[in-house]
Amino acid sequence: MRTNKILLLSVAALLILCGCKRNYSHTEATAGTNGTKTATPEKWAGTAVDSGTIKDGWIHDFNDARLDALVSEAMKNNPDLQASAAKVDQANALAKQAGAALLPTVGLGGQLAGTTAGGTARPQGAGLGISWEADVWGRLGQGERSAEESAKAVQADYEFARQSLAAATARNWFLLNEIEVQQDFLKSIVDILEKMNSIEERKQKIGKISMLEVNQIRAQLASARDAVTQAELAKQEAARSLETLIGRYPSNKLTGQDKLIAALPAIPVGQPSSILERRPDLIAAEDRVAAAFYAEKGAELLHLPRFTFGSGAGINALGDAIAGLTAGLFAPLYTGGEIEAEVEQATAVQKEAIANYASTALNAFKEVENGLAGEKLLKEREKYMSQAAAENKKTFELAQIQYKVGKIDLFELLSHQTKWIGSEMSLLDVRRERLDNRVNLHLALGGSFE
C-alpha cells in the first residue's frame, strides 16, 4: 500500500511539472519569416496603381455566365482537386494521431481456455490494461502542434489549388474563344480569296492575265484554307483541354463563343504586405515554418527522461486497478548519436522551410509586379495593334481598287492582304493576353474567385 501511495504522489508531482513546460505561440514559431516580412516594400515598384483593398469574387467581373458555370463544374469534378482534398483529410488524421499520444491508452486482453457445455470457448484471465506517457517536458505536445501546423499548410495548399483551378479554367476558356474568333476571321479570308480566284480564272481565260497570277491566288487560297484547318485543330485541342480540366470526357463537344470579353477597368491591388496574409501558398509556407519549428523543439526534448505509467486489472476486479499501478522511467544516456542526428535534421528542415517561405514570397511579389506591368503595357500594345489592323485593312481595300485599275500587280495586292491578316491575328492574341494577365494578377494578389 505504501508503494502505491508513492506512485500516486509521483503522478501528482509529474502533473505539476507538466504545467511548467514551455508553450510557444504561432508568432514565436514563425519568427524565422520576419526577415522577409520586414524587407517587404510599402508600395509596388510598378506604375501608379490603386492601392485600395483587394476584392474577392473576381471571376464574376468578366460578366460571363458560361465562364461562371465552367468554374463551378471544375470545382465539383476536377480529379486533381479531389486528390488535393483527400490530402487535407490525411493531414487532419495525422494531426489527430499526434494528439492521441497525449492521452492514455486503454486495451482489453485475455485468453480463451477450455469449452463450455455447449462447445464454445470459455474466457480466462481477461482484463483491462491502461498505459500513459506523461508529457512532462512538452515533447508530445510539440509533436501535436507540428502536425496541426502541417495540416493547416495542406488546407492552404488545397485553397490555392482551388484558386489556381479557377484561373486555369478562365484562361482555357479565353483561349477557346480566341480560336473561335480567329477561325471565323480566317473563313472570311477564304471567302474573299475564293471570289478573287474566280475573277482571276475568268481573266486568264480571256487572256487578260497569265497563269502566274492564277497560280499565285490559288496558292494563297490553299494557304488560307490550311490556316482554317490549323485553327480547327487548335480549337479541338483547346476544347478537350478545357473539358479535361472541368472533369468531363475530352469529347470536343464543348464550344466557345465567337467573341472575346472586353478589357476590364483597373482594379485595387493593395500593398505588398497584404499578399503575405492573403495568398494561400504563402500562408501554407508560413504554416510549414511553424510545423518545422515545433518539430525541432520536440527533437531537442528527446534528451530528457520519459515517464510512463500503467495499470492492469481483471474485468471482475476493476477495483484493483489502483493497486496494480506501475511507473517507468527511461532516460537516454547513450544512443550512438541518434538523438543528435534527429535534432540536426529537424534544424535543417526548419532552415529549409524558412528559405522556402522567402522564395515563395519573392515569387509572389514578382508575379504581382509582372501583372501590373502587363496591365499597362498590354493595354498599350492593344491600342497600337488595333491601329495597325485598321490601317492595314484600309491599305488592303485601297490596294484592291488599285489592282482593278492596273496600278499594282496581284503579288502586291496579296502582300497587303497578308499584312492585314497578320495584324488582325496579332490583335486577337493581345486581347486574349490582356484577359489572361488580369486573371494572373488576381491570382497573384491572393484574391478569391468566390
Coordinates of C-alpha atoms in Angstrom, one line a residue:
M1 CA 0.0 0.0 0.0
R2 CA 2.9 2.3 0.8
T3 CA 4.3 1.8 -2.7
N4 CA 1.0 2.7 -4.3
K5 CA 0.9 5.9 -2.3
I6 CA 4.4 6.8 -3.5
L7 CA 3.3 6.1 -7.1
L8 CA 0.2 8.3 -6.7
L9 CA 2.3 11.1 -5.3
S10 CA 4.8 10.7 -8.2
V11 CA 1.9 11.1 -10.7
A12 CA 0.7 14.2 -8.9
A13 CA 4.3 15.7 -8.9
L14 CA 4.6 14.9 -12.6
L15 CA 1.3 16.6 -13.4
I16 CA 2.6 19.7 -11.6
L17 CA 5.8 19.5 -13.7
C18 CA 3.7 19.3 -16.9
G19 CA 2.4 22.7 -16.1
C20 CA 5.9 24.1 -16.3
K21 CA 6.6 23.1 -19.8
R22 CA 7.2 25.8 -22.5
N23 CA 4.3 26.6 -24.9
Y24 CA 5.3 28.6 -28.0
S25 CA 2.9 30.9 -29.8
H26 CA 2.4 30.9 -33.6
T27 CA 4.2 34.2 -33.7
E28 CA 7.3 32.7 -32.0
A29 CA 7.1 29.7 -34.2
T30 CA 7.1 31.8 -37.4
A31 CA 9.8 34.3 -36.2
G32 CA 12.0 32.9 -39.0
T33 CA 9.9 34.7 -41.6
N34 CA 10.3 38.1 -40.0
G35 CA 13.3 38.9 -42.2
T36 CA 11.2 38.5 -45.4
K37 CA 8.3 40.4 -43.9
T38 CA 10.3 43.4 -42.7
A39 CA 12.1 43.6 -46.1
T40 CA 8.7 44.0 -47.9
P41 CA 8.3 47.4 -49.5
E42 CA 5.4 49.7 -48.7
K43 CA 4.2 50.0 -52.2
W44 CA 4.6 48.3 -55.6
A45 CA 7.5 49.2 -57.7
G46 CA 5.5 49.4 -60.9
T47 CA 3.4 52.3 -62.2
A48 CA 0.9 54.2 -60.1
V49 CA -1.9 51.9 -59.1
D50 CA -5.0 51.9 -56.9
S51 CA -3.7 50.7 -53.5
G52 CA -7.2 50.1 -52.2
T53 CA -8.4 46.9 -50.6
I54 CA -8.2 43.8 -52.8
K55 CA -11.6 42.5 -53.7
D56 CA -12.8 38.9 -54.0
G57 CA -15.2 37.4 -56.4
W58 CA -13.1 38.4 -59.4
I59 CA -14.4 35.7 -61.7
H60 CA -17.8 37.5 -61.8
D61 CA -16.1 40.7 -63.0
F62 CA -15.9 39.2 -66.5
N63 CA -19.8 39.1 -66.7
D64 CA -19.7 35.7 -68.4
A65 CA -22.4 33.3 -67.3
R66 CA -20.8 30.4 -69.2
L67 CA -17.4 31.0 -67.5
D68 CA -19.1 31.1 -64.1
A69 CA -20.7 27.7 -64.9
L70 CA -17.5 26.2 -66.1
V71 CA -15.6 27.2 -62.9
S72 CA -18.4 25.7 -60.7
E73 CA -18.2 22.5 -62.7
A74 CA -14.4 22.4 -62.3
M75 CA -14.7 22.8 -58.6
K76 CA -17.0 19.8 -58.4
N77 CA -15.4 17.4 -60.8
N78 CA -11.7 18.1 -61.3
P79 CA -9.8 14.9 -60.2
D80 CA -6.7 16.8 -59.2
L81 CA -8.7 19.0 -56.8
Q82 CA -10.4 15.9 -55.3
A83 CA -6.9 14.4 -54.7
S84 CA -5.9 17.7 -53.0
A85 CA -9.0 17.5 -50.8
A86 CA -8.0 13.9 -49.8
K87 CA -4.6 15.2 -48.8
V88 CA -6.3 17.6 -46.4
D89 CA -8.2 14.6 -44.8
Q90 CA -4.9 12.7 -44.5
A91 CA -3.2 15.6 -42.8
N92 CA -6.1 16.1 -40.3
A93 CA -6.0 12.4 -39.5
L94 CA -2.2 12.7 -38.8
A95 CA -2.8 15.6 -36.5
K96 CA -5.4 13.6 -34.6
Q97 CA -3.0 10.8 -34.4
A98 CA -0.3 13.1 -32.9
G99 CA -2.7 14.4 -30.4
A100 CA -3.7 10.9 -29.3
A101 CA -0.2 10.3 -28.0
L102 CA -1.0 12.7 -25.1
L103 CA -3.9 10.6 -23.9
P104 CA -3.9 7.2 -22.0
T105 CA -4.2 4.0 -24.0
V106 CA -6.8 1.5 -22.8
G107 CA -6.8 -2.0 -24.0
L108 CA -8.7 -5.3 -23.3
G109 CA -6.8 -8.5 -23.3
G110 CA -7.3 -12.1 -22.2
Q111 CA -7.1 -15.8 -23.1
L112 CA -9.5 -18.5 -24.1
A113 CA -9.2 -21.8 -22.3
G114 CA -11.5 -24.9 -22.2
T115 CA -15.0 -25.1 -23.5
T116 CA -18.5 -24.8 -22.1
A117 CA -21.1 -27.4 -22.2
G118 CA -22.3 -26.0 -25.5
G119 CA -18.9 -26.4 -27.0
T120 CA -17.9 -22.7 -27.1
A121 CA -14.6 -21.3 -25.8
R122 CA -14.5 -20.0 -22.2
P123 CA -12.7 -16.7 -21.4
Q124 CA -10.0 -16.9 -18.8
G125 CA -7.8 -14.2 -17.4
A126 CA -9.5 -11.3 -19.3
G127 CA -8.8 -7.8 -18.1
L128 CA -8.2 -4.1 -18.9
G129 CA -4.8 -2.6 -19.4
I130 CA -4.0 1.2 -19.2
S131 CA -0.8 2.9 -20.2
W132 CA 0.1 6.6 -20.4
E133 CA 3.3 8.6 -21.0
A134 CA 3.3 11.8 -19.1
D135 CA 4.3 14.7 -21.4
V136 CA 6.4 16.3 -18.6
W137 CA 8.6 18.4 -20.9
G138 CA 6.1 19.0 -23.7
R139 CA 7.7 16.8 -26.3
L140 CA 4.5 15.1 -27.3
G141 CA 2.7 18.4 -27.3
Q142 CA 5.3 19.9 -29.7
G143 CA 4.6 16.9 -32.0
E144 CA 0.9 17.6 -31.9
R145 CA 1.4 21.3 -32.7
S146 CA 3.8 20.4 -35.5
A147 CA 1.2 18.0 -37.0
E148 CA -1.6 20.7 -36.6
E149 CA 0.5 23.3 -38.4
S150 CA 1.3 20.8 -41.2
A151 CA -2.5 20.1 -41.5
K152 CA -3.1 23.9 -41.8
A153 CA -0.5 24.1 -44.5
V154 CA -2.2 21.3 -46.5
Q155 CA -5.5 23.1 -46.1
A156 CA -3.9 26.2 -47.5
D157 CA -2.5 24.2 -50.4
Y158 CA -6.0 23.0 -51.2
E159 CA -7.3 26.5 -51.2
F160 CA -4.5 27.6 -53.5
A161 CA -5.3 24.7 -55.8
R162 CA -8.9 25.9 -55.9
Q163 CA -7.9 29.4 -56.9
S164 CA -5.4 28.1 -59.4
L165 CA -8.0 25.8 -61.0
A166 CA -10.4 28.7 -61.4
A167 CA -7.7 30.8 -63.0
A168 CA -6.7 27.9 -65.4
T169 CA -10.4 27.4 -66.3
A170 CA -10.7 31.1 -67.2
R171 CA -7.5 31.1 -69.3
N172 CA -8.5 28.0 -71.2
W173 CA -12.0 29.5 -71.8
F174 CA -10.4 32.7 -73.2
L175 CA -8.1 30.7 -75.4
L176 CA -11.0 28.6 -76.8
N177 CA -12.9 31.8 -77.6
E178 CA -9.9 33.5 -79.2
I179 CA -9.5 30.5 -81.6
E180 CA -13.2 30.6 -82.4
V181 CA -12.9 34.3 -83.4
Q182 CA -9.7 33.6 -85.3
Q183 CA -11.3 30.8 -87.3
D184 CA -14.3 32.9 -88.2
F185 CA -12.0 35.6 -89.4
L186 CA -9.9 33.1 -91.4
K187 CA -13.0 31.7 -93.0
S188 CA -14.0 35.2 -94.2
I189 CA -10.5 35.5 -95.8
V190 CA -11.1 32.2 -97.6
D191 CA -14.4 33.7 -98.9
I192 CA -12.6 36.8 -100.2
L193 CA -9.9 34.7 -101.9
E194 CA -12.4 32.3 -103.5
K195 CA -14.1 35.3 -105.1
M196 CA -10.7 36.7 -106.2
N197 CA -9.8 33.3 -107.6
S198 CA -12.9 33.1 -109.7
I199 CA -12.3 36.5 -111.1
E200 CA -8.6 35.7 -111.9
E201 CA -9.6 32.5 -113.6
R202 CA -12.0 34.3 -115.9
K203 CA -9.4 36.9 -116.6
Q204 CA -6.9 34.2 -117.6
K205 CA -9.4 32.5 -119.9
I206 CA -9.9 35.7 -121.9
G207 CA -6.2 36.4 -121.9
K208 CA -6.0 39.4 -119.7
I209 CA -3.6 37.8 -117.2
S210 CA -1.2 34.9 -117.3
M211 CA -1.3 31.7 -115.3
L212 CA 1.3 33.2 -113.0
E213 CA -1.4 35.4 -111.4
V214 CA -3.8 32.4 -111.2
N215 CA -1.2 30.2 -109.5
Q216 CA -0.5 33.0 -107.0
I217 CA -4.1 33.4 -106.0
R218 CA -4.6 29.6 -105.8
A219 CA -1.5 29.2 -103.6
Q220 CA -2.8 32.0 -101.3
L221 CA -6.3 30.3 -101.2
A222 CA -4.8 27.0 -100.3
S223 CA -2.7 28.6 -97.5
A224 CA -5.8 30.3 -96.2
R225 CA -7.8 27.0 -96.2
D226 CA -4.9 25.4 -94.4
A227 CA -5.0 28.1 -91.8
V228 CA -8.7 27.4 -91.2
T229 CA -7.8 23.7 -90.7
Q230 CA -5.0 24.6 -88.3
A231 CA -7.4 26.7 -86.3
E232 CA -9.9 23.8 -86.2
L233 CA -7.2 21.5 -84.8
A234 CA -6.2 24.1 -82.2
K235 CA -9.8 24.7 -81.3
Q236 CA -10.4 21.0 -80.8
E237 CA -7.3 20.7 -78.6
A238 CA -8.4 23.7 -76.6
A239 CA -11.9 22.3 -76.1
R240 CA -10.5 18.9 -75.0
S241 CA -8.1 20.6 -72.6
L242 CA -10.9 22.6 -71.0
E243 CA -13.2 19.5 -70.9
T244 CA -10.5 17.6 -69.1
L245 CA -9.9 20.5 -66.7
I246 CA -13.5 20.6 -65.6
G247 CA -13.8 16.8 -65.2
R248 CA -15.5 15.9 -68.5
Y249 CA -14.6 13.3 -71.0
P250 CA -12.5 15.0 -73.7
S251 CA -15.1 14.6 -76.5
N252 CA -14.7 18.0 -78.2
K253 CA -18.4 18.8 -77.5
L254 CA -17.6 22.0 -75.6
T255 CA -18.0 25.0 -77.9
G256 CA -16.7 28.5 -77.3
Q257 CA -18.3 31.8 -78.2
D258 CA -17.3 34.0 -81.2
K259 CA -16.2 37.0 -79.2
L260 CA -13.6 38.0 -76.6
I261 CA -14.7 39.7 -73.4
A262 CA -13.9 43.4 -73.5
A263 CA -10.9 44.5 -71.3
L264 CA -11.9 45.4 -67.8
P265 CA -11.2 48.6 -65.8
A266 CA -8.3 48.8 -63.4
I267 CA -8.6 47.0 -60.0
P268 CA -7.3 47.9 -56.5
V269 CA -4.1 45.9 -55.7
G270 CA -3.5 46.7 -52.1
Q271 CA 0.0 46.9 -50.7
P272 CA 2.8 44.3 -51.0
S273 CA 2.4 43.3 -47.3
S274 CA -1.2 42.4 -47.9
I275 CA -0.5 39.4 -50.1
L276 CA 1.6 37.8 -47.3
E277 CA -1.7 37.4 -45.4
R278 CA -3.9 36.7 -48.4
R279 CA -2.1 34.3 -50.7
P280 CA -2.8 30.6 -49.7
D281 CA 0.6 29.4 -50.9
L282 CA 2.3 32.0 -48.7
I283 CA 0.1 31.0 -45.8
A284 CA 1.0 27.4 -46.4
A285 CA 4.7 28.2 -46.5
E286 CA 4.4 30.1 -43.1
D287 CA 2.5 27.2 -41.5
R288 CA 5.3 24.8 -42.6
V289 CA 7.8 27.1 -40.9
A290 CA 5.8 26.8 -37.7
A291 CA 5.5 23.0 -38.2
A292 CA 9.2 22.7 -38.6
F293 CA 9.8 24.9 -35.5
Y294 CA 7.6 22.7 -33.3
A295 CA 9.2 19.6 -34.7
E296 CA 12.7 21.0 -33.9
K297 CA 11.7 21.9 -30.4
G298 CA 10.3 18.4 -29.9
A299 CA 13.5 16.8 -31.1
E300 CA 15.5 18.8 -28.6
L301 CA 13.5 17.3 -25.8
L302 CA 14.4 13.8 -26.8
H303 CA 17.4 14.1 -24.4
L304 CA 15.2 14.3 -21.4
P305 CA 13.8 11.4 -19.4
R306 CA 10.4 9.8 -20.3
F307 CA 7.9 8.9 -17.6
T308 CA 5.3 6.2 -18.3
F309 CA 2.5 4.7 -16.1
G310 CA 0.5 1.6 -16.4
S311 CA -2.2 -0.3 -14.7
G312 CA -4.0 -3.6 -15.2
A313 CA -6.9 -5.4 -13.6
G314 CA -9.2 -8.3 -14.3
I315 CA -12.7 -7.5 -15.5
N316 CA -14.0 -8.9 -12.3
A317 CA -11.7 -6.9 -10.1
L318 CA -11.6 -3.4 -11.6
G319 CA -11.2 -2.0 -8.1
D320 CA -7.7 -3.4 -8.0
A321 CA -6.6 -1.1 -10.9
I322 CA -5.0 1.4 -8.5
A323 CA -3.3 -1.4 -6.6
G324 CA -1.8 -2.5 -9.8
L325 CA -0.4 0.9 -10.8
T326 CA 3.1 0.8 -12.1
A327 CA 5.5 3.5 -13.2
G328 CA 8.5 3.6 -15.5
L329 CA 11.3 5.9 -16.4
F330 CA 13.6 6.0 -19.4
A331 CA 16.5 8.4 -19.5
P332 CA 18.6 8.2 -22.7
L333 CA 22.3 8.2 -21.8
Y334 CA 23.9 7.0 -25.0
T335 CA 22.1 6.5 -28.3
G336 CA 25.1 6.4 -30.7
G337 CA 24.4 10.0 -31.9
E338 CA 20.8 9.2 -33.0
I339 CA 19.2 11.9 -31.0
E340 CA 21.8 14.5 -32.0
A341 CA 21.2 13.5 -35.7
E342 CA 17.5 13.9 -35.3
V343 CA 17.9 17.4 -33.8
E344 CA 20.3 18.3 -36.7
Q345 CA 17.8 17.0 -39.2
A346 CA 14.9 18.9 -37.6
T347 CA 17.0 22.1 -37.6
A348 CA 17.9 21.7 -41.2
V349 CA 14.2 21.1 -42.1
Q350 CA 13.4 24.4 -40.3
K351 CA 16.0 26.3 -42.2
E352 CA 14.7 24.8 -45.4
A353 CA 11.1 25.9 -44.5
I354 CA 12.3 29.4 -43.8
A355 CA 14.2 29.6 -47.1
N356 CA 11.2 28.2 -49.0
Y357 CA 9.0 30.9 -47.4
A358 CA 11.4 33.6 -48.6
S359 CA 11.4 32.1 -52.1
T360 CA 7.6 31.8 -52.3
A361 CA 7.3 35.4 -51.2
L362 CA 9.8 36.7 -53.8
N363 CA 8.0 34.7 -56.5
A364 CA 4.7 36.1 -55.3
F365 CA 6.0 39.7 -55.5
K366 CA 7.4 39.0 -58.9
E367 CA 4.1 37.7 -60.2
V368 CA 2.3 40.8 -59.0
E369 CA 4.9 43.2 -60.5
N370 CA 4.7 41.3 -63.8
G371 CA 0.9 41.5 -63.7
L372 CA 1.0 45.3 -63.0
A373 CA 3.5 45.8 -65.8
G374 CA 1.3 43.7 -68.1
E375 CA -1.8 45.7 -67.3
K376 CA -0.1 48.9 -68.6
L377 CA 2.0 47.5 -71.5
L378 CA -0.6 45.1 -72.9
K379 CA -3.1 47.9 -72.9
E380 CA -0.7 50.0 -75.0
R381 CA 0.0 47.0 -77.3
E382 CA -3.7 46.5 -77.9
K383 CA -4.0 50.2 -78.8
Y384 CA -1.2 50.0 -81.3
M385 CA -2.2 46.7 -82.8
S386 CA -5.8 48.0 -83.2
Q387 CA -4.4 50.9 -85.1
A388 CA -2.2 48.7 -87.2
A389 CA -5.1 46.3 -88.0
A390 CA -7.3 49.2 -89.0
E391 CA -4.7 50.8 -91.2
N392 CA -3.7 47.5 -92.9
K393 CA -7.3 46.8 -93.7
K394 CA -7.7 50.2 -95.3
T395 CA -4.5 49.6 -97.2
F396 CA -5.8 46.3 -98.5
E397 CA -9.1 47.8 -99.6
L398 CA -7.3 50.6 -101.5
A399 CA -4.9 48.0 -103.0
Q400 CA -7.9 46.1 -104.3
I401 CA -9.1 49.2 -106.1
Q402 CA -5.6 49.9 -107.5
Y403 CA -5.3 46.3 -108.7
K404 CA -8.6 46.5 -110.6
V405 CA -7.4 49.6 -112.5
G406 CA -4.0 48.0 -113.1
K407 CA -1.8 50.2 -110.9
I408 CA -0.4 47.3 -108.9
D409 CA 0.1 43.6 -109.6
L410 CA -1.5 40.7 -107.8
F411 CA 1.6 39.9 -105.8
E412 CA 1.5 43.4 -104.2
L413 CA -2.2 43.0 -103.5
L414 CA -1.7 39.7 -101.8
S415 CA 1.2 41.1 -99.8
H416 CA -1.1 43.8 -98.4
Q417 CA -3.7 41.2 -97.6
T418 CA -1.2 39.1 -95.7
K419 CA -0.2 42.1 -93.6
W420 CA -3.8 42.8 -92.8
I421 CA -4.4 39.2 -91.8
G422 CA -1.3 39.1 -89.6
S423 CA -2.2 42.3 -87.8
E424 CA -5.8 41.1 -87.1
M425 CA -4.5 37.8 -85.6
S426 CA -1.9 39.7 -83.5
L427 CA -4.7 41.9 -82.2
L428 CA -6.7 38.9 -81.1
D429 CA -3.6 37.5 -79.4
V430 CA -3.0 40.7 -77.4
R431 CA -6.7 40.9 -76.3
R432 CA -6.6 37.4 -75.0
E433 CA -3.2 38.1 -73.3
R434 CA -4.8 41.0 -71.5
L435 CA -7.5 38.8 -70.2
D436 CA -5.0 36.1 -69.1
N437 CA -2.9 38.8 -67.5
R438 CA -5.9 40.1 -65.5
V439 CA -6.6 36.5 -64.3
N440 CA -2.9 36.0 -63.3
L441 CA -2.9 39.3 -61.5
H442 CA -6.0 38.4 -59.4
L443 CA -4.3 35.1 -58.6
A444 CA -1.0 36.8 -57.7
L445 CA -2.8 39.2 -55.4
G446 CA -4.4 36.4 -53.5
G447 CA -7.9 37.5 -54.3
S448 CA -10.5 34.7 -54.2
F449 CA -12.6 33.9 -57.2
E450 CA -15.6 33.4 -54.9

